[in-house]
C-alpha cells in the first residue's frame, strides 16, 4: 500500500480501478513529416490546421455544454479566440517565413502565451496556462488528422489518473464511466477540478507523482475530502473506506429529505434559504435541493471567457429562462462584478497595481464604455420582470452617491423600456451588496435608497481584515468567523431593520453550518448559498431555538478571535 497526498479539489470518496491516461505517442511519425515541409507548404498546412482545429473545438464545445454546462463550455470559446487571433496567426506565419519548422513555430508562439498567463498574479489565470497549451495540442492534432483520445472509448467505471487533463480531453471523455480524477498537476481552480465539482465526482489534484506511481488497473481509494490517494490498500482499509463512502451517501440521502420542506426554528422563526447561481446548469440542482429562490445570480458567467460581450437581447432571453424555471420564486440579478480577481478578456481593461481596490463591480458606472454594460443588464432584467420576481442588486458599492446614481439608472431604464413598448413589473426590488466596510458602518445612510441589503462576506472579510481573498500566504488572517465580520453583520441587520429593509447573506459564510446559530440570533432574513448545502442548512434550522440563538449571540460577539468563536460554537452542541 502507498499513499500519495494532493490537493482536495472535489469532495467525496471513490474506490475503483485506475485508468492511467498517457498522451498518445503513435503519431510521432506523422509529426516528424511536418518538419520536412517547404515554407509555402507549412503556411498552407498551418492555415488548414487552424480551420480544422476550430471546427473540432466547436464540436466539443457543443458536447460540453450539453453534458456539463454552459459555463464550463466557455473555455472552448477562449481557445477558439486564440486560434482566430490575428496576432497569434501572424506570429506563427512570421516564424515559418524566417525558416523555423512548423511545429517549432507553433510551440514557440504557444509558449510565449503560456508564459504570459503564468506570470499573472491570480491563480485562476495562472491555471489557464494549461488550457492554452491545450490549444497547441488541438492544433497539432488537426495537422496530423488525429480525432479522439482513449478517454472517449472507456467501457467500465474507472478513476482517471493523468499527469494533467486538458479541457479537450475531459470534453471527449465518456463521463458516465468516470468515478474520480487524480492528477499530478493543477490546483483547485484547474480545469479538471472545475469539471469534477460540476459533475459531483471526487478529485485530488496537484499530487506531483500519482501518474508515475500507479499502474494500469491498480485499485485505489480516492479521498477527495482529505486529498489522498491510497494505492492497492489492504482489505481492512478498503472495507472501512467503503463503509465511510456508503455512510456519506446515506447521510446525503437523509439530509436530502429536508430539501423540499419549508423550515423554521423550533420556536417558529422563518429564514429564507436561497441558492447562489453562477452557471445555467446550477439552476436545476438549486430547485432539486429546495432553494426558495436565487439569492445571488452571478451574471459574470455570461461574460467570462466569451469572445464577445452578450447583447441586451441575449441577456433578456437568459434572464427570462431563469425566471420561468424559478416559477415565481425571486431571483436576485447581480449586475456585472468584474475587476478584482475576475477579468473579461474582451474588455481589455488596463492593468491596475491594486485591482481589488480599483475599477471593479458597480464602479464601472464611472467609465463611459463600461457604464453601458451595467445599463444593458438593468434594461434586460426590467424587460424580463414580467416573467417572475426580479430583484436587481449592485456589487462593490462604497458611497451613498453611487447608490443614488445606480437607483436613478434603474428608474431611467424603466421609463426608457416602457417607452419602447415593454411592460415592466411594479414590484422590482433594488438592493445593494454589503462588501465594503463603509456601507456596513453607515448602513442607515444607504437604507432610504434601497429595498434590501445582501452581505457579501467573501469580500467584506477581505476588506475588513485587509487580507486578499485569493492569496494563500495571508489565508491565516482571512477568516469570515472573525468577530469584526460578525459585529459588522450585526450593525447592518439592526440598521436596515430600523428602516424596514430586509437583509440577506450571499457570501460563503451563509453556508457555514457552524455559523448558523449566530446568523439566526442576529435576525438575518435570508441566506443564499451553493445549493448542495441547502438541505443541511434547512435541517439545522429545524433544530435551533431562535430565542436561545439571540441570547448566545450576545456572548459570542464579545469573543476576541475567530478561533474562540469557532471553538465556542463547536463545543456548545446545544447550538
Ligand atoms: C461576496 O463577496 O461575498 C460575494 C458573494 O461576491 P463574490 O464572491 O462573487 O465576489
Ligand atoms: Mg463579492
Coordinates of C-alpha atoms and ligand atoms in Angstrom, one line a residue:
X1 CA 0.0 0.0 0.0
X2 CA 1.2 3.5 -0.7
X3 CA -0.4 6.9 0.0
X4 CA 0.1 9.9 -2.2
X5 CA -1.0 13.4 -0.9
X6 CA -2.5 16.1 -3.1
X7 CA -5.0 18.9 -3.1
X8 CA -8.6 18.0 -2.4
X9 CA -10.4 19.6 -5.4
X10 CA -13.8 18.0 -5.3
X11 CA -15.2 16.3 -2.2
X12 CA -16.3 12.7 -1.8
X13 CA -14.7 9.2 -1.8
X14 CA -14.3 7.0 -4.8
X15 CA -13.0 3.4 -4.8
X16 CA -12.1 1.7 -8.1
X17 CA -9.7 0.7 -10.8
X18 CA -7.2 3.1 -12.2
X19 CA -7.3 4.1 -15.8
X20 CA -3.8 5.6 -16.4
X21 CA -4.1 8.1 -19.2
X22 CA -1.0 8.7 -21.1
X23 CA -0.8 11.0 -24.1
X24 CA -0.6 9.2 -27.4
X25 CA 2.8 8.8 -29.0
X26 CA 1.8 6.7 -32.0
X27 CA 1.5 9.9 -34.1
X28 CA 5.2 10.7 -33.7
X29 CA 6.0 9.7 -37.4
X30 CA 3.3 12.0 -38.8
X31 CA 4.6 14.8 -36.7
X32 CA 8.1 14.2 -37.9
X33 CA 6.8 14.7 -41.5
X34 CA 5.5 18.2 -40.6
X35 CA 9.1 19.2 -40.1
X36 CA 10.0 18.5 -43.7
X37 CA 7.6 20.9 -45.4
X38 CA 8.7 23.8 -47.5
X39 CA 7.9 27.3 -46.3
X40 CA 4.8 27.6 -48.5
X41 CA 3.6 24.1 -47.7
X42 CA 4.0 24.8 -44.0
X43 CA 2.0 28.0 -44.2
X44 CA -0.8 26.3 -46.1
X45 CA -0.8 23.4 -43.7
X46 CA -1.0 25.8 -40.8
X47 CA -4.0 27.7 -42.3
X48 CA -5.9 24.4 -42.9
X49 CA -5.0 23.2 -39.4
X50 CA -6.4 26.4 -37.8
X51 CA -9.8 25.8 -39.6
X52 CA -9.9 22.1 -38.7
X53 CA -9.0 22.8 -35.1
X54 CA -11.7 25.4 -34.8
X55 CA -14.3 23.0 -36.3
X56 CA -13.3 20.4 -33.8
X57 CA -13.4 22.8 -30.9
X58 CA -16.9 23.9 -32.0
X59 CA -18.0 20.3 -31.8
X60 CA -16.5 19.6 -28.3
X61 CA -17.9 22.9 -27.1
X62 CA -21.4 21.7 -28.0
X63 CA -20.9 18.3 -26.3
X64 CA -19.5 20.0 -23.1
X65 CA -22.4 22.5 -23.0
X66 CA -24.8 19.5 -23.2
X67 CA -23.1 17.2 -20.8
X68 CA -21.5 19.6 -18.3
X69 CA -22.8 23.1 -18.7
X70 CA -22.8 26.4 -20.5
X71 CA -20.2 27.9 -18.2
X72 CA -17.7 25.0 -18.5
X73 CA -18.1 25.1 -22.3
X74 CA -16.8 28.7 -22.3
X75 CA -13.2 27.5 -22.2
X76 CA -13.5 26.3 -25.8
X77 CA -14.7 29.8 -26.8
X78 CA -11.5 31.1 -25.2
X79 CA -9.4 28.5 -27.1
X80 CA -11.1 29.4 -30.4
X81 CA -10.4 33.0 -29.7
X82 CA -6.7 32.3 -29.6
X83 CA -6.7 30.3 -32.8
X84 CA -8.7 33.1 -34.6
X85 CA -6.5 35.8 -33.2
X86 CA -4.6 37.7 -35.9
X87 CA -1.6 38.3 -33.6
X88 CA -1.3 34.6 -32.9
X89 CA -1.6 33.6 -36.6
X90 CA 0.8 36.3 -37.8
X91 CA 3.4 35.4 -35.2
X92 CA 3.4 31.7 -36.3
X93 CA 3.5 32.6 -40.0
X94 CA 6.4 35.1 -39.4
X95 CA 8.3 32.3 -37.7
X96 CA 7.7 29.9 -40.6
X97 CA 8.8 32.6 -43.1
X98 CA 12.0 33.0 -41.1
X99 CA 12.7 29.4 -41.6
X100 CA 11.5 27.9 -38.3
X101 CA 10.0 24.4 -38.7
X102 CA 6.2 24.3 -38.4
X103 CA 5.9 22.5 -35.1
X104 CA 8.7 24.7 -33.5
X105 CA 6.9 27.8 -34.8
X106 CA 3.6 26.8 -33.2
X107 CA 5.1 25.8 -29.9
X108 CA 7.3 28.8 -29.8
X109 CA 4.3 31.1 -30.0
X110 CA 2.1 29.0 -27.7
X111 CA 4.9 29.0 -25.1
X112 CA 5.0 32.8 -25.3
X113 CA 1.3 32.9 -24.5
X114 CA 1.6 30.3 -21.7
X115 CA 4.4 32.3 -20.2
X116 CA 2.3 35.5 -20.2
X117 CA -0.5 33.6 -18.3
X118 CA 1.9 32.0 -15.8
X119 CA 3.1 35.5 -14.8
X120 CA -0.3 36.6 -13.8
X121 CA -0.8 37.0 -10.1
X122 CA -4.2 35.4 -9.9
X123 CA -4.1 31.6 -9.5
X124 CA -7.2 31.2 -11.7
X125 CA -5.4 32.8 -14.6
X126 CA -2.1 31.0 -13.9
X127 CA -4.0 27.7 -14.2
X128 CA -5.4 28.8 -17.6
X129 CA -1.8 28.3 -18.9
X130 CA -2.6 24.6 -19.2
X131 CA -5.7 25.5 -21.3
X132 CA -3.5 27.5 -23.7
X133 CA -1.1 24.6 -24.1
X134 CA -4.1 22.6 -25.0
X135 CA -4.7 25.0 -27.9
X136 CA -1.3 23.9 -29.2
X137 CA -2.2 20.2 -28.8
X138 CA -5.5 20.8 -30.6
X139 CA -3.8 22.4 -33.5
X140 CA -1.2 19.7 -33.8
X141 CA -4.0 17.0 -33.7
X142 CA -5.7 18.8 -36.5
X143 CA -2.4 18.9 -38.5
X144 CA -1.9 15.1 -38.2
X145 CA -5.6 14.3 -38.5
X146 CA -5.9 12.8 -35.0
X147 CA -9.5 12.8 -33.9
X148 CA -10.3 11.1 -30.5
X149 CA -8.4 10.1 -27.4
X150 CA -8.6 6.8 -25.4
X151 CA -10.8 8.7 -22.9
X152 CA -13.6 8.7 -25.5
X153 CA -13.6 4.9 -25.5
X154 CA -13.9 4.0 -21.8
X155 CA -16.0 0.9 -21.3
X156 CA -16.0 0.4 -17.5
X157 CA -16.2 2.6 -14.4
X158 CA -12.7 3.9 -13.6
X159 CA -10.7 6.5 -11.7
X160 CA -8.8 8.6 -14.2
X161 CA -5.1 9.1 -13.3
X162 CA -3.1 11.5 -15.5
X163 CA -0.2 13.9 -15.4
X164 CA -2.7 16.6 -16.4
X165 CA -6.0 16.7 -18.2
X166 CA -6.8 19.3 -20.8
X167 CA -10.3 20.8 -21.4
X168 CA -10.5 18.9 -24.8
X169 CA -9.5 15.6 -23.2
X170 CA -12.2 16.0 -20.4
X171 CA -14.7 17.0 -23.0
X172 CA -14.2 13.9 -25.1
X173 CA -14.1 11.6 -22.1
X174 CA -17.1 9.2 -21.6
X175 CA -18.2 10.9 -18.3
X176 CA -20.6 8.3 -17.1
X177 CA -17.7 5.9 -16.9
X178 CA -15.6 8.1 -14.6
X179 CA -15.9 7.9 -10.8
X180 CA -12.9 10.1 -9.9
X181 CA -9.9 12.1 -11.0
X182 CA -6.3 12.2 -9.8
X183 CA -3.7 14.3 -11.4
X184 CA -0.1 15.3 -10.9
X185 CA -0.6 18.9 -11.8
X186 CA -3.2 21.6 -11.3
X187 CA -4.8 23.4 -8.3
X188 CA -8.3 23.8 -7.1
X189 CA -9.1 26.2 -9.9
X190 CA -7.7 23.9 -12.6
X191 CA -10.0 22.8 -15.4
X192 CA -10.2 19.2 -14.1
X193 CA -11.2 20.4 -10.6
X194 CA -13.9 22.7 -12.0
X195 CA -15.3 19.8 -14.1
X196 CA -15.1 17.3 -11.2
X197 CA -17.1 19.7 -9.0
X198 CA -19.7 20.3 -11.7
X199 CA -20.1 16.5 -12.2
X200 CA -20.1 15.9 -8.4
X201 CA -17.2 13.4 -8.7
X202 CA -14.3 13.3 -6.2
X203 CA -10.9 14.7 -7.4
X204 CA -7.4 15.0 -6.0
X205 CA -5.1 17.3 -8.0
X206 CA -1.5 18.6 -7.7
X207 CA -0.1 15.4 -6.2
X208 CA 3.1 15.7 -8.3
X209 CA 3.6 12.0 -8.8
X210 CA 0.4 10.0 -8.9
X211 CA 0.7 9.2 -12.6
X212 CA 4.2 7.9 -12.2
X213 CA 3.4 5.9 -9.1
X214 CA 0.3 3.9 -10.1
X215 CA 0.0 1.2 -12.7
X216 CA -2.9 0.5 -15.1
X217 CA -5.7 -1.4 -13.2
X218 CA -4.3 -0.8 -9.7
X219 CA -7.1 -0.4 -7.2
X220 CA -7.1 3.0 -5.4
X221 CA -9.1 4.9 -2.8
X222 CA -9.5 8.5 -3.9
X223 CA -10.2 10.6 -0.8
X224 CA -11.4 14.0 -2.1
X225 CA -12.1 15.2 1.4
X226 CA -8.6 15.0 2.7
X227 CA -6.8 15.0 -0.6
X228 CA -5.2 11.5 -0.5
X229 CA -4.9 8.6 -2.9
X230 CA -4.3 5.2 -1.3
X231 CA -2.8 2.7 -3.8
X232 CA -3.7 -1.0 -3.6
X233 CA -5.0 -0.7 0.0
X234 CA -5.2 -3.8 2.3
X235 CA -8.6 -5.3 2.7
X236 CA -9.4 -3.7 6.2
X237 CA -8.7 -0.2 4.9
X238 CA -10.7 -0.8 1.8
X239 CA -13.6 -2.1 3.9
X240 CA -13.5 0.9 6.3
X241 CA -13.3 3.4 3.4
X242 CA -16.2 1.7 1.6
X243 CA -18.2 1.9 4.8
X244 CA -17.4 5.6 5.1
X245 CA -18.4 6.1 1.4
X246 CA -21.7 4.3 2.0
X247 CA -22.3 6.3 5.2
X248 CA -21.7 9.5 3.4
X249 CA -24.2 8.5 0.7
X250 CA -26.8 7.6 3.3
X251 CA -26.2 10.9 5.2
X252 CA -26.6 12.7 2.0
X253 CA -29.9 10.9 1.3
X254 CA -31.1 11.5 4.9
X255 CA -30.3 15.2 4.8
X256 CA -31.9 15.4 1.3
X257 CA -35.3 14.8 2.9
X258 CA -35.1 18.4 4.2
X259 CA -34.7 19.9 0.7
X260 CA -38.4 20.2 -0.1
X261 CA -39.5 21.1 3.4
X262 CA -40.5 24.7 4.4
X263 CA -38.4 25.1 7.5
X264 CA -38.3 27.4 10.6
X265 CA -36.7 27.2 14.0
X266 CA -38.3 25.2 16.8
X267 CA -39.9 28.5 18.0
X268 CA -41.2 29.4 14.6
X269 CA -38.7 31.9 13.2
X270 CA -38.6 31.6 9.4
X271 CA -35.4 32.3 7.4
X272 CA -35.3 32.3 3.6
X273 CA -32.9 29.7 2.1
X274 CA -31.9 30.5 -1.4
X275 CA -29.3 29.4 -4.0
X276 CA -26.3 31.2 -5.4
X277 CA -26.1 30.5 -9.1
X278 CA -23.0 31.0 -11.3
X279 CA -23.9 29.0 -14.3
X280 CA -27.1 27.8 -16.1
X281 CA -26.6 24.2 -15.2
X282 CA -26.8 25.1 -11.5
X283 CA -30.5 26.0 -11.8
X284 CA -31.9 22.5 -11.9
X285 CA -29.9 21.3 -8.8
X286 CA -31.0 24.5 -7.0
X287 CA -34.6 23.6 -7.4
X288 CA -33.9 19.9 -6.6
X289 CA -32.2 21.0 -3.4
X290 CA -35.1 23.1 -2.3
X291 CA -33.9 26.7 -3.0
X292 CA -36.7 29.2 -2.3
X293 CA -35.3 31.4 -5.0
X294 CA -32.0 32.7 -6.3
X295 CA -30.3 34.9 -3.7
X296 CA -27.3 35.7 -6.0
X297 CA -27.1 35.3 -9.7
X298 CA -23.5 35.9 -10.6
X299 CA -24.0 37.3 -14.1
X300 CA -20.2 37.2 -14.8
X301 CA -20.6 33.7 -16.3
X302 CA -22.3 35.3 -19.3
X303 CA -19.1 37.3 -19.9
X304 CA -16.0 35.4 -18.7
X305 CA -14.1 33.5 -21.4
X306 CA -16.6 34.7 -24.1
X307 CA -15.4 36.1 -27.4
X308 CA -17.9 39.0 -27.5
X309 CA -20.0 40.8 -24.9
X310 CA -23.6 39.5 -24.7
X311 CA -26.2 41.8 -26.3
X312 CA -29.3 43.0 -24.4
X313 CA -31.4 40.5 -26.3
X314 CA -29.1 37.6 -25.3
X315 CA -29.3 38.7 -21.6
X316 CA -33.1 39.1 -21.8
X317 CA -33.5 35.6 -23.2
X318 CA -31.3 34.1 -20.5
X319 CA -32.9 36.1 -17.7
X320 CA -36.4 35.1 -18.9
X321 CA -35.3 31.5 -19.0
X322 CA -34.1 31.6 -15.4
X323 CA -37.3 33.4 -14.2
X324 CA -39.5 30.9 -15.9
X325 CA -37.5 28.0 -14.4
X326 CA -37.8 29.5 -11.0
X327 CA -41.6 29.7 -11.3
X328 CA -42.4 32.9 -9.4
X329 CA -39.6 32.4 -6.8
X330 CA -37.5 35.5 -6.5
X331 CA -34.3 35.9 -8.5
X332 CA -31.6 38.5 -7.5
X333 CA -29.7 39.5 -10.6
X334 CA -26.4 40.9 -9.5
X335 CA -25.0 43.3 -12.1
X336 CA -21.6 42.5 -13.5
X337 CA -18.8 42.2 -10.9
X338 CA -15.5 42.1 -12.7
X339 CA -12.3 43.7 -12.0
X340 CA -10.6 42.5 -8.8
X341 CA -9.8 38.8 -9.3
X342 CA -12.1 38.5 -12.3
X343 CA -11.2 39.7 -15.8
X344 CA -13.0 39.8 -19.1
X345 CA -10.5 39.4 -21.9
X346 CA -12.8 41.1 -24.5
X347 CA -12.9 44.3 -22.3
X348 CA -9.1 44.7 -22.4
X349 CA -9.1 46.7 -19.2
X350 CA -6.0 48.5 -18.1
X351 CA -3.8 46.6 -15.6
X352 CA -4.1 48.1 -12.1
X353 CA -1.5 47.8 -9.3
X354 CA -4.2 47.1 -6.8
X355 CA -7.2 45.6 -8.6
X356 CA -9.2 44.7 -5.6
X357 CA -9.3 48.4 -4.7
X358 CA -9.7 49.5 -8.3
X359 CA -12.2 49.7 -11.1
X360 CA -14.5 46.9 -10.0
X361 CA -18.2 46.0 -10.0
X362 CA -20.5 49.0 -9.8
X363 CA -17.6 51.4 -10.2
X364 CA -17.9 50.6 -13.9
X365 CA -20.6 53.4 -14.0
X366 CA -17.8 56.0 -13.8
X367 CA -16.4 54.9 -17.2
X368 CA -18.4 55.8 -20.3
X369 CA -17.9 52.5 -22.1
X370 CA -18.2 50.2 -19.1
X371 CA -21.3 52.0 -17.7
X372 CA -23.2 50.8 -20.8
X373 CA -22.6 47.2 -19.8
X374 CA -24.5 47.9 -16.5
X375 CA -27.2 49.8 -18.3
X376 CA -27.8 46.9 -20.7
X377 CA -28.0 44.5 -17.8
X378 CA -30.6 46.6 -16.0
X379 CA -32.7 47.0 -19.1
X380 CA -32.6 43.2 -19.8
X381 CA -33.7 42.5 -16.2
X382 CA -36.5 45.0 -16.3
X383 CA -37.8 43.7 -19.6
X384 CA -37.7 40.2 -18.1
X385 CA -39.6 41.3 -15.0
X386 CA -43.0 40.2 -16.2
X387 CA -41.8 36.5 -16.2
X388 CA -41.1 36.3 -12.5
X389 CA -40.0 38.1 -9.4
X390 CA -37.0 40.2 -10.3
X391 CA -34.6 41.9 -7.9
X392 CA -31.6 43.9 -9.1
X393 CA -28.5 44.1 -6.9
X394 CA -25.4 46.2 -7.2
X395 CA -22.0 44.9 -6.1
X396 CA -19.0 46.7 -4.8
X397 CA -20.7 50.0 -3.8
X398 CA -18.9 52.2 -1.3
X399 CA -20.7 55.5 -1.3
X400 CA -24.2 56.9 -1.0
X401 CA -23.6 58.9 -4.2
X402 CA -23.0 55.6 -6.1
X403 CA -26.2 54.0 -4.8
X404 CA -28.2 57.2 -5.6
X405 CA -26.9 57.1 -9.2
X406 CA -27.5 53.4 -9.6
X407 CA -31.1 53.7 -8.4
X408 CA -31.7 56.6 -10.8
X409 CA -30.2 54.5 -13.6
X410 CA -32.9 51.8 -12.8
X411 CA -35.6 54.5 -12.8
X412 CA -34.4 55.9 -16.1
X413 CA -34.1 52.5 -17.7
X414 CA -37.7 51.7 -16.6
X415 CA -39.0 54.8 -18.3
X416 CA -37.0 54.0 -21.5
X417 CA -38.1 50.4 -21.9
X418 CA -41.7 51.3 -21.1
X419 CA -41.5 54.0 -23.8
X420 CA -40.2 51.3 -26.2
X421 CA -43.4 49.3 -25.5
X422 CA -42.3 46.8 -22.8
X423 CA -44.3 46.3 -19.7
X424 CA -42.2 46.4 -16.5
X425 CA -43.4 44.9 -13.2
X426 CA -44.0 47.4 -10.4
X427 CA -42.6 45.1 -7.8
X428 CA -38.9 45.0 -9.0
X429 CA -36.8 45.5 -5.9
X430 CA -33.4 47.2 -5.9
X431 CA -30.7 46.2 -3.4
X432 CA -27.0 46.7 -2.7
X433 CA -24.3 44.3 -1.6
X434 CA -22.6 45.0 1.6
X435 CA -19.0 44.2 0.7
X436 CA -17.2 47.4 1.5
X437 CA -17.0 48.3 5.2
X438 CA -18.3 51.8 4.6
X439 CA -21.8 50.5 3.8
X440 CA -21.8 48.3 6.9
X441 CA -20.7 51.2 9.2
X442 CA -23.1 53.8 7.7
X443 CA -25.9 51.4 6.7
X444 CA -28.6 53.8 7.8
X445 CA -27.4 56.4 5.3
X446 CA -27.9 53.8 2.4
X447 CA -31.2 52.4 3.6
X448 CA -33.5 55.1 2.1
X449 CA -32.2 54.3 -1.4
X450 CA -32.6 50.5 -1.4
X451 CA -35.2 47.8 -0.8
X452 CA -32.7 45.3 0.6
X453 CA -29.1 44.6 1.6
X454 CA -27.2 41.4 0.9
X455 CA -24.0 40.9 2.7
X456 CA -21.1 39.6 0.6
X457 CA -19.0 38.1 3.4
X458 CA -16.3 37.0 0.9
X459 CA -15.3 40.5 0.0
X460 CA -16.4 42.1 3.3
X461 CA -13.9 39.8 5.1
X462 CA -11.1 40.7 2.8
X463 CA -11.7 44.4 3.1
X464 CA -12.3 44.4 6.9
X465 CA -9.2 42.3 7.6
X466 CA -7.1 43.8 4.7
X467 CA -6.4 40.3 3.6
X468 CA -6.5 39.3 -0.1
X469 CA -9.1 36.5 -0.5
X470 CA -7.0 34.9 -3.3
X471 CA -3.6 35.0 -1.6
X472 CA -2.7 31.7 0.3
X473 CA 0.1 33.5 2.2
X474 CA -2.4 35.6 4.2
X475 CA -5.0 32.9 4.4
X476 CA -4.4 32.7 8.2
X477 CA -5.8 36.2 8.6
X478 CA -8.7 35.9 6.1
X479 CA -11.4 34.3 8.2
X480 CA -15.1 35.1 8.0
X481 CA -15.6 33.9 11.6
X482 CA -13.6 37.0 12.7
X483 CA -15.5 39.0 15.4
X484 CA -15.1 42.1 13.3
X485 CA -17.1 40.5 10.5
X486 CA -19.9 39.3 12.8
X487 CA -20.1 42.7 14.5
X488 CA -20.5 44.4 11.2
X489 CA -23.2 41.9 10.2
X490 CA -25.0 42.8 13.4
X491 CA -24.7 46.5 12.6
X492 CA -26.1 46.0 9.1
X493 CA -29.1 43.9 10.2
X494 CA -30.0 46.3 13.0
X495 CA -29.6 49.4 11.0
X496 CA -31.5 48.0 8.0
X497 CA -34.4 46.7 10.1
X498 CA -34.8 50.1 11.7
X499 CA -35.7 51.3 8.2
X500 CA -37.9 48.3 7.4
X501 CA -35.4 46.9 4.9
X502 CA -34.5 43.1 4.8
X503 CA -31.0 41.7 4.9
X504 CA -29.6 38.5 3.4
X505 CA -26.1 37.0 3.3
X506 CA -24.8 35.6 -0.1
X507 CA -21.2 35.1 0.8
X508 CA -19.7 31.7 1.8
X509 CA -20.5 32.4 5.5
X510 CA -24.2 31.7 4.7
X511 CA -23.3 28.0 4.0
X512 CA -21.3 27.5 7.3
X513 CA -23.3 25.2 9.5
X514 CA -21.2 26.3 12.4
X515 CA -22.1 30.0 11.9
X516 CA -25.8 29.4 11.5
X517 CA -26.8 30.0 15.2
X518 CA -25.0 33.4 15.2
X519 CA -26.7 34.4 12.0
X520 CA -30.1 33.3 13.2
X521 CA -29.5 35.0 16.5
X522 CA -28.6 38.3 14.7
X523 CA -32.0 38.1 13.0
X524 CA -30.9 37.5 9.4
X525 CA -33.8 37.3 7.0
X526 CA -32.3 35.3 4.1
X527 CA -29.3 33.1 3.5
X528 CA -28.1 32.3 0.0
X529 CA -25.6 29.6 -0.7
X530 CA -24.3 26.9 -3.1
X531 CA -27.4 24.7 -3.5
X532 CA -25.7 21.5 -2.4
X533 CA -25.6 22.8 1.2
X534 CA -29.3 23.9 1.3
X535 CA -30.8 20.6 2.7
X536 CA -28.2 20.5 5.5
X537 CA -28.7 24.1 6.5
X538 CA -32.5 23.6 6.4
X539 CA -32.1 20.5 8.7
X540 CA -30.0 22.5 11.2
X541 CA -32.5 25.4 11.3
X542 CA -35.2 23.0 12.4
X543 CA -33.1 22.1 15.5
X544 CA -32.3 25.7 16.6
X545 CA -34.2 27.9 19.0
X546 CA -34.3 31.5 17.9
X547 CA -34.5 32.8 21.4
X548 CA -31.5 30.8 22.5
X549 CA -29.5 31.9 19.5
X550 CA -30.3 35.5 20.3
X551 CA -29.0 35.2 23.9
X552 CA -25.9 33.2 22.9
X553 CA -25.1 35.7 20.2
X554 CA -24.5 38.4 22.8
X555 CA -21.7 36.4 24.3
X556 CA -20.3 35.2 21.0
X557 CA -19.9 38.7 19.6
X558 CA -17.8 39.7 22.6
X559 CA -15.2 36.9 21.9
X560 CA -11.8 38.2 20.7
X561 CA -10.8 35.9 17.9
X562 CA -12.2 33.8 15.1
X563 CA -10.8 30.7 16.7
X564 CA -12.5 31.5 20.0
X565 CA -15.8 31.9 18.1
X566 CA -15.3 28.6 16.2
X567 CA -14.4 26.7 19.4
X568 CA -17.3 28.1 21.3
X569 CA -19.8 27.1 18.6
X570 CA -18.2 23.7 18.2
X571 CA -18.3 23.0 21.9
X572 CA -21.8 24.2 22.6
X573 CA -23.7 21.3 20.9
X574 CA -27.0 22.9 22.1
X575 CA -26.4 25.4 19.3
Ligands
LIG1 C1 -19.1 38.1 -1.7 O1 -18.2 38.9 -1.9 O2 -19.3 37.6 -0.6 C2 -19.9 37.6 -2.9 C3 -20.9 36.9 -2.7 O3 -19.5 38.0 -4.1 P1 -18.3 37.3 -4.9 O4 -17.8 36.1 -4.2 O5 -18.9 37.0 -6.3 O6 -17.3 38.4 -5.0
LIG2 MG1 -18.1 40.0 -3.8

